[in-house]
Amino acid sequence: MATLKDVAKLAGVSVKTVSNVVNGYDFVKPENRKRVEEALASTGYRPNLGARNLRRGRTGFLGLMLPELSIPYFGELAGLVLQAAQEHEWNVLIEQTLGTRERERNTLSALGPHLIDGAIISPEALHTNDFEDLAPGVPLVMLGEHVVDVPIDHVGIDNVQAARIAVRHLISLGRRRIAAIGAHPQRHTAAQRLEGYHSALEEAGLVPIPELVLPALRYHRANGAEAMTHLLALPEPPDAVFCFNDLLAIGALRAAAERGVQVPSDMAIVGFDNNEESAYSLPSLTTIAPDKAAIARAAVDLLRRRIAGGSDLEPEDVQTPFSLEIRNSTIA
Amino acid sequence: MATLKDVAKLAGVSVKTVSNVVNGYDFVKPENRKRVEEALASTGYRPNLGARNLRRGRTGFLGLMLPELSIPYFGELAGLVLQAAQEHEWNVLIEQTLGTRERERNTLSALGPHLIDGAIISPEALHTNDFEDLAPGVPLVMLGEHVVDVPIDHVGIDNVQAARIAVRHLISLGRRRIAAIGAHPQRHTAAQRLEGYHSALEEAGLVPIPELVLPALRYHRANGAEAMTHLLALPEPPDAVFCFNDLLAIGALRAAAERGVQVPSDMAIVGFDNNEESAYSLPSLTTIAPDKAAIARAAVDLLRRRIAGGSDLEPEDVQTPFSLEIRNSTIA
DNA sequence: CATCGTTGGTACAACGTTGTAAATCCGCCG
DNA sequence: CGGCGGATTTACAACGTTGTACCAACGATG
């Protein structure tokens, strides 16, 4: 493989001159520039990024830590982050944690400044003190979950408000026994969505019914099906369900269908995330639609700012827009 | 950030001795080893991978070129490739091409040997001569599509046989007017699945009906819905459809439902890929289920072999197993 | 006691790149 | 024609790591 040295020899100039041409330095005699460019072309020279970054003290890589690419929300988000990063000539290294604290801690501690310039993390199980323990020494931007007390940049939507809007929608349809699926003792996001749920009930003068709030350990389709099955077995089942993500809602849809419960007439369902598949489920799913592209862009921009500006900047909290996508799981 | 030099100073030994400890070299005096290990721990030393790889002549990175992470099949596959790569201490760089030849060519030509040790590619639009033009000079493993005449390693399933089994299943249910959705003029995979479709019809003595074979430019849900809508508008609609992937099938399911066509009684549907969502669609989708984990592992193993063995090895073609997953879209 | 082999340790160079500082070139002014 | 100043180029060092070659200490062997 051709190096600067090879090109230099071929063009009859010094290594540095070739480097200057490669890096677009202005003052190179036209004739030499031409010779170098020909040599570059004929050798098919590609810079050795490792060496370049070693020299520059940068790596050119961004880390992206997320639970699982096979989860549609994260697959879609990762794709958008890749695109946003590419616009700034960053390569992205994706690390899957499967949502376990163990692996999230490992990943966090492995985020040496040597490998990446910064990371976008979407933790599910990290605790506040994990950040103190492991302080990875590179700029971080956190998505979604807002672990309290950790002073790092954050991008997300207003979960409380989004949940409130979702539940208000159900209330506006005349539903009164509204369940929630997805409560979780540790997840901050779950707490926020639950808060929005409760606040919407309250502002409508509805009394919360504790047994209609179901936990979900993981947010997969199976968990949603399980929870819905449970709800349908209650003496007085709900007439609507707000699921904390679309996968739970899809699972709930299936469990309802299996028991012959009609959606939306017997049971209205709202999801959260607007996965692509949710527009095609039967019935199609009403859901909170975060602007995922905006999230990806905001995260990459925050990281750029932080890498340029250093650690003395105040942590920023960017709220990205969202909308309620009304489909057939609430209105036939 | 701590370097070997820092650790060496702290431990009172030479840089190389620290390097030896880090790399598990045997002959280090227990006392020194202990001192070094303490120094390593107290500085939180992490090797600079760029420097290490510069020295070693390896990069520690794998490339993974695919159309889009938001497509469930590729999201799932990417997750599995990441896991397989991690077992061999490789980091994975993902590049999205959106399935365009332009971007696939760009990616291929950017695969300098400096950035990655090898790449797993899943091309959709590349031509044979693109490989000759761009010859990226790093080991490649191709997934899925088998562009003819290119002598590189390949992992995939027997598409002809898989399609045949899918269509045989429909025939065994008594279906006689069996449509196909997903024909495509350039995609080799499409041609193979079409071949399997035809061969299954033929072995059952069924006469192929050309207007029941529908093309799909892209393999998204919308394309499946569009094709199914078209089929249902025929004077004599089919009684079964074999879709060349699950997304097409999901779209077809929806179009059928919208027109009140019952699946499977009026119309049986079979997909291909076994996306996670397909187990939860209504009705759940009968589909060809490739062993995606096996594909990921095989691809990484082929790459390891090729990186170790050099370019003089014969290109290998690994066929991974698959099964027919029978669900409610064919049998209620 | 000289020699040897083994164990433990070090100095130095090199990987490919770029910043720095210094060298060279050239036109032009006085 | 000496010298000035900008344009252009170059040598050199350094980024952090590891391979190579070499050195030192030591006990064992003859």
PDB file of N, CA and C in Angstrom, chain B residues 98 105 232 314:
ATOM      1  N   LEU B  98     -27.849   2.990   1.273  1.00  0.00           N
ATOM      2  CA  LEU B  98     -29.217   3.218   0.817  1.00  0.00           C
ATOM      3  C   LEU B  98     -29.525   2.429  -0.452  1.00  0.00           C
ATOM      4  N   ARG B 105     -20.506   2.080  -4.805  1.00  0.00           N
ATOM      5  CA  ARG B 105     -19.200   2.261  -5.451  1.00  0.00           C
ATOM      6  C   ARG B 105     -18.294   3.129  -4.585  1.00  0.00           C
ATOM      7  N   LEU B 232     -55.039  -7.585  -6.324  1.00  0.00           N
ATOM      8  CA  LEU B 232     -56.454  -7.707  -5.956  1.00  0.00           C
ATOM      9  C   LEU B 232     -57.363  -7.061  -6.992  1.00  0.00           C
ATOM     10  N   GLU B 314      -8.594 -19.955  -2.427  1.00  0.00           N
ATOM     11  CA  GLU B 314      -9.760 -20.034  -3.298  1.00  0.00           C
ATOM     12  C   GLU B 314     -10.949 -19.352  -2.623  1.00  0.00           C
TER      13      GLU B 314
END
